[in-house]
XYZ file of C-alpha atoms in Angstrom:
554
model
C 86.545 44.118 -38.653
C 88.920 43.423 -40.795
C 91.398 45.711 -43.125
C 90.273 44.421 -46.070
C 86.493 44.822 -45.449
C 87.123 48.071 -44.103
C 88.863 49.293 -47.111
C 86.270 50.736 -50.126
C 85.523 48.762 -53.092
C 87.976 51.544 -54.941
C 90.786 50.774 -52.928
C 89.910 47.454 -51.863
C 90.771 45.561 -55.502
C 93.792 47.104 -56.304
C 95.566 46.362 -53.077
C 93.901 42.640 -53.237
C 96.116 42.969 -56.601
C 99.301 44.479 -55.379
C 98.967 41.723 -52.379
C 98.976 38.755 -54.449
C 101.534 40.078 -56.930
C 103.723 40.805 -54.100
C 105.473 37.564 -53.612
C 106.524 37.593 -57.540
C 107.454 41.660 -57.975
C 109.537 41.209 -55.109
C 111.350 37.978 -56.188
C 112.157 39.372 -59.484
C 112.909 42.735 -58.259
C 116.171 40.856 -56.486
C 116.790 37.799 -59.123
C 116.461 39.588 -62.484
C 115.691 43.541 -61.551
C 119.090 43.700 -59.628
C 121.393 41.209 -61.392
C 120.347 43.307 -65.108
C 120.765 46.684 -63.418
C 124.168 45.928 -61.447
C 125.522 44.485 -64.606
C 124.236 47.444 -66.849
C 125.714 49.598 -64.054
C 128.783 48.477 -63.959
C 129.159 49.208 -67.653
C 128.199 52.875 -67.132
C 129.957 52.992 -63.794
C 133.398 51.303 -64.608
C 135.527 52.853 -62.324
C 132.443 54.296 -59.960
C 132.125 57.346 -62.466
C 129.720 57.625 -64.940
C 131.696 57.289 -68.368
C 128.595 57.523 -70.975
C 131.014 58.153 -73.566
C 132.708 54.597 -73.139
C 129.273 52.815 -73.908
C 128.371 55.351 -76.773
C 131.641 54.304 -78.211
C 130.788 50.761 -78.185
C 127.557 51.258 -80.396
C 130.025 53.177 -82.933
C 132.156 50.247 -83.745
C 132.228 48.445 -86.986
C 131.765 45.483 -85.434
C 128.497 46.206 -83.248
C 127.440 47.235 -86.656
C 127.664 43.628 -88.233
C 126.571 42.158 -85.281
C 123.384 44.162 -84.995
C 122.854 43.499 -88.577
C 123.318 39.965 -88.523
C 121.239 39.397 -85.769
C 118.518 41.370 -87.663
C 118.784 39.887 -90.245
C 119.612 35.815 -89.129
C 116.347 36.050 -86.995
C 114.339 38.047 -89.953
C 115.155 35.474 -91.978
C 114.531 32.490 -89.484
C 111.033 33.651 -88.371
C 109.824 34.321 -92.172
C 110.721 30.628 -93.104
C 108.929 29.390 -89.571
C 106.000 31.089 -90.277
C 105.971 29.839 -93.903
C 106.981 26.011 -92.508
C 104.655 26.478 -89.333
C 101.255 27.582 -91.629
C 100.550 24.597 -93.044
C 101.485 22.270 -90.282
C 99.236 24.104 -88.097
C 96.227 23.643 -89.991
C 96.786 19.982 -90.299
C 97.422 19.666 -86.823
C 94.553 21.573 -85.694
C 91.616 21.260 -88.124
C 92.223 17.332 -89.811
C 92.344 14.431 -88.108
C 93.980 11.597 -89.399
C 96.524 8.783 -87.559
C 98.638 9.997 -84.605
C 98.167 13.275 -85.105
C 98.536 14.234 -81.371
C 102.037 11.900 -81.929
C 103.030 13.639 -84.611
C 101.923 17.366 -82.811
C 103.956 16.463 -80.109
C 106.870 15.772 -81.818
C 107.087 18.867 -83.529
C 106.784 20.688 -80.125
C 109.612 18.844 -78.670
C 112.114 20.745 -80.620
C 111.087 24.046 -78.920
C 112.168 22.526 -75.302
C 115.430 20.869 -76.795
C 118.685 21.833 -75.087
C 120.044 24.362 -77.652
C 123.334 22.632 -77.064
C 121.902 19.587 -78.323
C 120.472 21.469 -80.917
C 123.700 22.724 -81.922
C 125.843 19.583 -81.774
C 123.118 17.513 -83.610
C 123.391 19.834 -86.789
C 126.714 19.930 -86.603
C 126.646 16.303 -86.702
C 124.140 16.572 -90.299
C 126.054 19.170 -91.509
C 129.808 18.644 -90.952
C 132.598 17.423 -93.417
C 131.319 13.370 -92.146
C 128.015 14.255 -91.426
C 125.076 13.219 -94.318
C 124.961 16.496 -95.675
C 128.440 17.118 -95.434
C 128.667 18.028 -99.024
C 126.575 21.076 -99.095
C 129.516 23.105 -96.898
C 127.052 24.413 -95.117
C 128.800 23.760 -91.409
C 129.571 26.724 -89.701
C 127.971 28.998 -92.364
C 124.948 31.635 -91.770
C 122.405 29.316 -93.446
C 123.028 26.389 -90.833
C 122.519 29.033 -88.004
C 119.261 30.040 -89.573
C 118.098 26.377 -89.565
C 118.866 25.819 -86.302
C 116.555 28.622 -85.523
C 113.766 27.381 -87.859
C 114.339 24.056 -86.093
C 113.344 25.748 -82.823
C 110.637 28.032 -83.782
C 108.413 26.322 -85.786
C 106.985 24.550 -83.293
C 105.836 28.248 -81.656
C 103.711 29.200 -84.752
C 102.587 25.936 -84.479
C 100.814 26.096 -81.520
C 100.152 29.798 -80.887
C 98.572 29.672 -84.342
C 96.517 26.538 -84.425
C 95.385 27.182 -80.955
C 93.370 30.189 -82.800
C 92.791 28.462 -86.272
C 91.034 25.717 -84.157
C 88.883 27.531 -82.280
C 87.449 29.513 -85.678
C 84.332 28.886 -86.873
C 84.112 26.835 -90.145
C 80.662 28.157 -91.256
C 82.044 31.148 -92.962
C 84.264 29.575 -94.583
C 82.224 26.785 -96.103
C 79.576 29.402 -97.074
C 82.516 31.141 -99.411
C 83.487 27.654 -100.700
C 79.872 27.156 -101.881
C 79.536 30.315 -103.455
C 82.284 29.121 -105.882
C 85.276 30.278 -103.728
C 88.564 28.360 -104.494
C 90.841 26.946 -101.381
C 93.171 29.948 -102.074
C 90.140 32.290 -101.982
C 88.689 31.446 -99.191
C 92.220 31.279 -97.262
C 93.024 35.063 -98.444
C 89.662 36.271 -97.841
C 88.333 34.514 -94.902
C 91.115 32.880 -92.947
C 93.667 34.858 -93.395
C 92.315 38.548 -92.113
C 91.156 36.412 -89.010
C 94.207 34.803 -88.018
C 96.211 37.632 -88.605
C 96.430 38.612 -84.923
C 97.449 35.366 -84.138
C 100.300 35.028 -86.674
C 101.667 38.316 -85.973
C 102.332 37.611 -82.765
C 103.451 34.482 -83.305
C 105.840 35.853 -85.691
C 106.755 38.721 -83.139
C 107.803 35.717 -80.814
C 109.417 33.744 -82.855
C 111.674 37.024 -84.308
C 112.187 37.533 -80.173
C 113.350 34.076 -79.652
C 115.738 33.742 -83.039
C 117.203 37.096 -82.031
C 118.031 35.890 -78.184
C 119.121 32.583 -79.064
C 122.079 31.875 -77.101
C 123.286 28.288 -77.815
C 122.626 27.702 -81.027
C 124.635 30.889 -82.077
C 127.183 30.244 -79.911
C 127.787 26.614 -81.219
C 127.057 26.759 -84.573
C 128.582 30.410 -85.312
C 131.376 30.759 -82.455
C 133.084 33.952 -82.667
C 133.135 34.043 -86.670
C 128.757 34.842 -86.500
C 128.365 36.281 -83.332
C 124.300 37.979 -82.399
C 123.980 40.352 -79.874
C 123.207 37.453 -77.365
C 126.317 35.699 -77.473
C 128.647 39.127 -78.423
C 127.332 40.199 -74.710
C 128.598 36.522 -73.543
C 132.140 36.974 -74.935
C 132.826 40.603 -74.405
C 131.926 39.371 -70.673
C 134.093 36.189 -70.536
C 136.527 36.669 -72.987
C 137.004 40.436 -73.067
C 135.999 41.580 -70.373
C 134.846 44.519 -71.818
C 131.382 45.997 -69.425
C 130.697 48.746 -71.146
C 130.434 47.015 -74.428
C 128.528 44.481 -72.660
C 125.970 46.848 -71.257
C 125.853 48.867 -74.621
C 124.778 45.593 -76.035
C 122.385 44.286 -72.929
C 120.362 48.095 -73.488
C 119.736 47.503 -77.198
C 118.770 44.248 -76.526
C 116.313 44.976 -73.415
C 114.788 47.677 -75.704
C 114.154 45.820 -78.356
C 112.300 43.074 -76.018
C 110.421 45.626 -74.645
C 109.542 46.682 -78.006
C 108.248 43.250 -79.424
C 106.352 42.337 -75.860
C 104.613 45.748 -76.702
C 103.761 44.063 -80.093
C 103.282 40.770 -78.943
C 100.600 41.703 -75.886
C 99.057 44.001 -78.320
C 98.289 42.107 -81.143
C 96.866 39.179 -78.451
C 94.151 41.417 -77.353
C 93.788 42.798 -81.002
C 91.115 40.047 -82.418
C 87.843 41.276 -83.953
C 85.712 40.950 -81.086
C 82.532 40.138 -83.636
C 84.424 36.727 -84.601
C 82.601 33.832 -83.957
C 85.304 31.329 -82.413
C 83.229 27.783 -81.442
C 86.070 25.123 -81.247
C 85.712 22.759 -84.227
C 86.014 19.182 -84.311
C 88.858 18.228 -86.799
C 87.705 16.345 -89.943
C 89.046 13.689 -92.482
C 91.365 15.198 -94.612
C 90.334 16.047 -98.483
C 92.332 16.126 -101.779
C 92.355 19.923 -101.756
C 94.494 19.461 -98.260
C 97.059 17.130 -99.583
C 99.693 20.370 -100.457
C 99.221 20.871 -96.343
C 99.887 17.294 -95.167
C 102.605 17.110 -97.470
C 104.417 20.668 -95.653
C 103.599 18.921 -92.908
C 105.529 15.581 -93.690
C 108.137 17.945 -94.821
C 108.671 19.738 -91.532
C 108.494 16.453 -89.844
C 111.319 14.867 -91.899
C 113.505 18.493 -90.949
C 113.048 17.898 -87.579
C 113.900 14.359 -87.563
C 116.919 14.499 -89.581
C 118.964 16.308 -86.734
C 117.956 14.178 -84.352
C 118.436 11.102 -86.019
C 121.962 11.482 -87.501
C 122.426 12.637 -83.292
C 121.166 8.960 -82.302
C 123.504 7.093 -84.913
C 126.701 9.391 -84.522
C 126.518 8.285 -80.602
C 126.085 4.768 -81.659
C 129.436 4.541 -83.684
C 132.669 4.126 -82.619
C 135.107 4.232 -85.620
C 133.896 2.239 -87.991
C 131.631 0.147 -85.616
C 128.560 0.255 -84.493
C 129.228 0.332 -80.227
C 127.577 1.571 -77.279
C 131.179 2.556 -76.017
C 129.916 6.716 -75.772
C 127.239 5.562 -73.658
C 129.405 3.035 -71.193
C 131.925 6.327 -70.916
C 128.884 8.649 -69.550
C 130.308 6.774 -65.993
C 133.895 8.576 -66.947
C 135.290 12.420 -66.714
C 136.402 11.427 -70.845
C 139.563 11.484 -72.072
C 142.354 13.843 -70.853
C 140.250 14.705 -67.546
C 137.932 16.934 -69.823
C 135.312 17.088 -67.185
C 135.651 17.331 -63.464
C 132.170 14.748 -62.586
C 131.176 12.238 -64.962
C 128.497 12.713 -67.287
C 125.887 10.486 -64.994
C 126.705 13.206 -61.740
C 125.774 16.083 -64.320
C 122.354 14.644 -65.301
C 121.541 13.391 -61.722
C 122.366 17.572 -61.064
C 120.043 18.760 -63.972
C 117.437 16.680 -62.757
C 117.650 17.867 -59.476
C 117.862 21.618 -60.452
C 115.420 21.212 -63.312
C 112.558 19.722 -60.127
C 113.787 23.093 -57.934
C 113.211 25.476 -60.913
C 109.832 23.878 -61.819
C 108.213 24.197 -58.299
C 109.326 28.041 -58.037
C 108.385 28.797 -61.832
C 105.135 27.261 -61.226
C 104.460 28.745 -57.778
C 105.340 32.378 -59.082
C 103.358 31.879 -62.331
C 100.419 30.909 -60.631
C 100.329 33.881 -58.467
C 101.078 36.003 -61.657
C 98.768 34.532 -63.674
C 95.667 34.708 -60.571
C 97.289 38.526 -60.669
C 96.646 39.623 -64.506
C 93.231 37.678 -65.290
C 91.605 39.392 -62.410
C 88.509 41.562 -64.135
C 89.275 45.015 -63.793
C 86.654 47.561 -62.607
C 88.612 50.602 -62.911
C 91.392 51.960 -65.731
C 93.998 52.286 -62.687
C 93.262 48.574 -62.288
C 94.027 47.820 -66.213
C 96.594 50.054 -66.345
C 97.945 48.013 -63.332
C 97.316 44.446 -64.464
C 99.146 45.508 -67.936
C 102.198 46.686 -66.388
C 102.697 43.565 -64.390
C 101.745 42.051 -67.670
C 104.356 43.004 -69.009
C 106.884 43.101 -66.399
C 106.907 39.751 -65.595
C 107.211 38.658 -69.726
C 110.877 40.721 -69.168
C 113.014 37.892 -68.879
C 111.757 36.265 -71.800
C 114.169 38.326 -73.398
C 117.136 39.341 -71.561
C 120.366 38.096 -72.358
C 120.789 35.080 -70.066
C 124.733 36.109 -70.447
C 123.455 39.844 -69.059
C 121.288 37.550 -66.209
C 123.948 34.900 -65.595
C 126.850 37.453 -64.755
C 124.605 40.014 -62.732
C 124.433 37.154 -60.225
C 127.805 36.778 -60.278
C 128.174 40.352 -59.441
C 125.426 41.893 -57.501
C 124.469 38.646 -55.414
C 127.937 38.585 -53.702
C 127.482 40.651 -50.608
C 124.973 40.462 -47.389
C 122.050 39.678 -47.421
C 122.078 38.199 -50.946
C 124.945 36.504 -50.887
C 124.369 33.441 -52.691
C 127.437 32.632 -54.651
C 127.932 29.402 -52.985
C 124.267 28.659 -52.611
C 122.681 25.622 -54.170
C 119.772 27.609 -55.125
C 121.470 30.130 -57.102
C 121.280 28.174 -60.513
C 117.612 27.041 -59.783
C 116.515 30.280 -59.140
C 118.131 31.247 -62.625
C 116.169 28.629 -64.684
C 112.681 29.662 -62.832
C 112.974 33.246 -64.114
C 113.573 31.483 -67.471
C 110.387 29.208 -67.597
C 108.395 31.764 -65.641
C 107.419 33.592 -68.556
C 106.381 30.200 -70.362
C 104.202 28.931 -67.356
C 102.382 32.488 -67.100
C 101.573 31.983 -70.722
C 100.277 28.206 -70.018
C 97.903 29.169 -67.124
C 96.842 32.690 -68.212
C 94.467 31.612 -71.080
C 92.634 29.557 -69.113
C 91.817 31.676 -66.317
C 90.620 34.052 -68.521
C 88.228 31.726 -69.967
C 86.700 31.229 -66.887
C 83.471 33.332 -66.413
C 83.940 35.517 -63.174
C 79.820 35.116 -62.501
C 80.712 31.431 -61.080
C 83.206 33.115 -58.830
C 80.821 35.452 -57.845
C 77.640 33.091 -57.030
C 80.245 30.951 -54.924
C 81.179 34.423 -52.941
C 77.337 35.071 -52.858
C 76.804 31.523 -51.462
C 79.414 32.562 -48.305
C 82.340 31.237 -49.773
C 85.604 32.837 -49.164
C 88.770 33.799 -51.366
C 89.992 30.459 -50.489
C 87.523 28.218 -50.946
C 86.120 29.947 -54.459
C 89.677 29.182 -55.414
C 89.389 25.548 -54.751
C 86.074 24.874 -55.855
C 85.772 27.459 -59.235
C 89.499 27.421 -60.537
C 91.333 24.509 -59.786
C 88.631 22.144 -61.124
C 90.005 23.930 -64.170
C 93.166 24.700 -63.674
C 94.923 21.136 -62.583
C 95.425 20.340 -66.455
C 97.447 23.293 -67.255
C 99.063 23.357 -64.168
C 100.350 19.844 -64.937
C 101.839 20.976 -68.494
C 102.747 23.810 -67.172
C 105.286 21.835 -64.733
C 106.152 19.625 -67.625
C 106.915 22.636 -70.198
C 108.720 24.853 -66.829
C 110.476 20.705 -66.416
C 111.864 20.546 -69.882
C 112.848 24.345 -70.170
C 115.081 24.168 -67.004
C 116.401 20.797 -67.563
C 118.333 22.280 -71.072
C 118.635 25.895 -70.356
C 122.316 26.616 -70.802
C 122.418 30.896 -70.892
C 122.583 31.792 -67.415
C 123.677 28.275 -66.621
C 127.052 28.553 -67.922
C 128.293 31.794 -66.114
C 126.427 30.271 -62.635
C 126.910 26.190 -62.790
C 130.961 25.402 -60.839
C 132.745 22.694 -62.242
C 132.024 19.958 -59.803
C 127.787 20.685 -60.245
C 127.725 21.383 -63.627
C 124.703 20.737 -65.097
C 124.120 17.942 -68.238
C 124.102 21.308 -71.059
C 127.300 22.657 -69.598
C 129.180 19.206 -69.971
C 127.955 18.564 -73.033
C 129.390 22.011 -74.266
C 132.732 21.508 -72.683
C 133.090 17.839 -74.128
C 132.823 19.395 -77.252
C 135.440 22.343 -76.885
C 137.838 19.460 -75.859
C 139.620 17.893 -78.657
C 139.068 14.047 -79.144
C 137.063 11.044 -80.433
C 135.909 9.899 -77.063
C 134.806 13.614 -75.881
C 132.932 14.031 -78.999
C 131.464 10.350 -78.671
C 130.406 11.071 -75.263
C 129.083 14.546 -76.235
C 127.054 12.945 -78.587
C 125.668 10.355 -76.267
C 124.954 12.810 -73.865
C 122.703 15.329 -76.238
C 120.874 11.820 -76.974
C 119.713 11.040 -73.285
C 119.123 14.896 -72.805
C 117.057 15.101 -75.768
C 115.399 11.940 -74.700
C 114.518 13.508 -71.260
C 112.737 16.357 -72.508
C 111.042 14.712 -75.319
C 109.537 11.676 -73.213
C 108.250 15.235 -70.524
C 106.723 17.313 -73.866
C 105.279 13.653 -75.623
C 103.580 13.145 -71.600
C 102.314 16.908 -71.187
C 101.048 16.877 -75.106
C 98.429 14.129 -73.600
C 96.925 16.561 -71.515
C 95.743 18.193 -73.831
C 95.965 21.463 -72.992
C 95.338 24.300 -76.320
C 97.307 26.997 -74.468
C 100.548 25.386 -73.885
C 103.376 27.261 -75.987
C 101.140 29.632 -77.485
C 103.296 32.648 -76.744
């Protein structure tokens, strides 16, 4: 007989649990449990002593101070004015139907997959002295950080709230709307109290994201606007300085902790007694001009970045050229780069396929993990812990993850400072929490009595697997890959402190072309955020066609 059938029921499930979560705890137990802690140690452990009093001192300077603030405040600000952009472009996206509408949803998405280097140079490019907008002197300022933040996190409300705003029932509302209820009526008194769940924890992402953003920040701010992200990045590289470092990296984890707490509790917090039948999207009305017009609006935001990117790389002086593009085949001027630009994309590529295949083989086990039905409160308790665990590096600094490689993978029998899997391995932990969120949604809406009746018909683990799930699940697993595809192919965090010189991926060049001074190196910069951008928004426009309601709802 065998252990598992000789185990009770009691016992059985939760080590059926533990077993298939096994594979994942223990992978991120030595990739992101160890790298955090060693780094976070050696703050508190400078010299092998504890010295608490060197980290306390950190949170007591005037400086942490501002940058604490401003990161408060910069992402406050940014996730208010995405939630207020995102609204209205969600409920055109998601309850009207009109022309290229799944175009125009997918465009809107891209942004959130974008390269935050790109991100960065391209509204630098719109905002600086030569730039189209050049004359607000907004280039370098606090209010061009906070729109490169809105830029990114719109698309997250978005989705995570039309997802939920499609799926309501209409009837109620129509019923208030014939009782003499006006549009803003029925929105306060209907809508509203049952989306609120959903925007909340949209907003609780999006606040999460703005106040982790690493690239943007780091581009558009430098050292004058520093968060708490890139302040751990340069008291690491610049300064040196651990303990400030690992001061930093606890507030931060805290906080993520804090807002997953939110975020996972405010996803389970629906009114139960809502009727959600998915809807079929209608012709817009003249009472929902006001939304297609926010819409239009957000559209034009997002495009205007991107489009003065395209025509800066087309110029050359004062001619139009495709010289940038020729000189991707060329280290730029002044041997700025060690590989030409071509080597570093053929590198991403190559990563970015690595990273997806371990992202999506660890979030499918997770996911198969938490959407199991549990039978016992040690089983829920169980499921929400590794819930939770596995949402972690969603927020940790990727400078915090990026230089605990560096210093806890170096010795037997994790030594994996030269290894070629060392940056892929990086950029899996990053999309992880984006393909668990993908794949988990659907499992849970499939109803565990057809998994039973197959195991009542003689089927095993295996084969209910294959015949209930996947019949499901291929969809999402496909823009799942796509989204994990996209995510690794621009993540530049961990990237930077892991990539060398001669395998640097397309990000990293792109950020040192534009920290070397130059008209080619800019040029080239420029035409390499272009085919980057390109890249991941020809992946997002495929996996939009799938179709699939759960992808980057958060």
């Amino acid at each position: 007989m065998s252990l598992s059938l000789s185990l009770p029921p009691a016992v059985r499930r939760p080590a059926s649990l533990v077993a298939l979560a096994a594979l994942p705890v223990v992978v991120l137990g030595c990739f992101f449990v160890l790298p955090v802690s060693g780094m976070v140690a050696r703050g508190f452990w400078p010299d092998g002593e504890l010295d608490v009093g060197a980290v306390l001192e950190v949170l007591t300077r005037s400086r942490t101070g501002r940058v604490v603030w401003f990161t408060v405040w910069s992402a406050g600000l940014a996730t208010v004015v995405s939630v207020l952009l995102g609204l209205p472009a969600a409920y055109a996206l998601h309850r009207l139907d009109f022309p290229l509408r799944r175009t125009v949803r997918a465009l809107l998405l891209v942004p959130f997959v974008l390269p935050t280097v790109v991100v960065g140079v391209a509204f630098r490019q719109l905002l600086g002295e030569s730039g189209p907008l050049g004359f607000l002197g907004l280039d370098g300022t606090p209010v061009a950080i906070v729109a490169g933040l809105v830029f990114f996190n719109a698309a997250v409300v978005i989705r995570a709230v039309g997802a939920s705003w499609e799926s309501l029932d209409s009837r109620p509302a129509e019923a208030a709307a014939a009782l003499g209820a006006s549009p803003a009526q029925v929105f306060r008194t209907v809508t509203l109290p049952t989306l609120r769940p959903a925007i909340v924890s949209a907003a609780s992402v999006v606040f999460l994201f703005c106040a982790t953003s690493f690239g943007v920040v780091l581009t558009l701010g430098g050292t004058r606007y520093s968060s708490v992200e890139t302040e751990i990045y340069l008291l690491t590289t610049d300064l040196l300085d651990l303990p400030g470092a690992a001061a930093l990296s606890l507030v931060q984890l805290a906080a993520v902790v804090a807002l997953l707490a939110v975020a996972a509790r405010l996803r389970h917090s629906a009114d139960p007694s809502v009727v959600r039948v998915p809807s079929r999207p209608r012709r817009p009305a003249r009472t929902d001009l006001p939304q297609l017009a926010m819409t239009v609006l957000l559209l034009a935001l997002v495009a205007a970045p991107i489009a003065t990117l395209v025509v800066g790389s087309l110029r050359v002086g004062d001619a139009w050229s495709l010289g940038n593009y020729r000189a991707l085949d060329s280290v730029g001027d002044q041997q700025a780069l060690v590989v030409p630009v071509t080597d570093a994309l053929v590198t991403s590529l190559r990563t970015a396929v690595d990273a997806t295949w371990m992202s999506l083989l660890l979030g499918l086990l997770v996911a198969l993990a938490v959407t199991r039905r549990s039978r016992s409160r040690a089983e829920r308790r169980l499921r929400t812990v590794l819930d939770g665990f596995f949402m972690l590096p969603l927020g940790v600094s990727a400078a915090t993850l990026g230089f605990g490689f560096l210093i806890t993978l170096d010795r037997p029998p994790l030594d994996l400072r030269d290894s070629a899997l060392l940056v892929p391995v990086a950029q899996a932990l990053v999309a992880l929490p984006l393909v668990v969120r993908t794949l988990v949604p659907v499992l849970d809406g499939i109803d565990d009595r057809q998994r039973q009746a197959a195991a009542s018909l003689g089927a095993g683990p295996l084969r209910t697997l294959l015949t209930v799930d996947v019949p499901v699940l291929w969809r999402p697993l496909l823009a799942a890959s796509g989204f994990a595809f996209a995510a690794s192919l621009g993540e530049f965090g961990a990237t930077a402190f892991l990539a060398r010189d001669e395998s640097a991926t397309l990000p990293v060049v792109i950020f040192r072309l534009i920290g070397h001074p130059g008209a080619m190196n800019y040029g080239m910069a420029l035409a390499a955020s272009v085919v980057l951008a390109a890249t991941t928004a020809a992946v997002m426009l495929a996996v939009e066609r799938l179709r699939v309601p759960s992808l980057g709802a958060l």
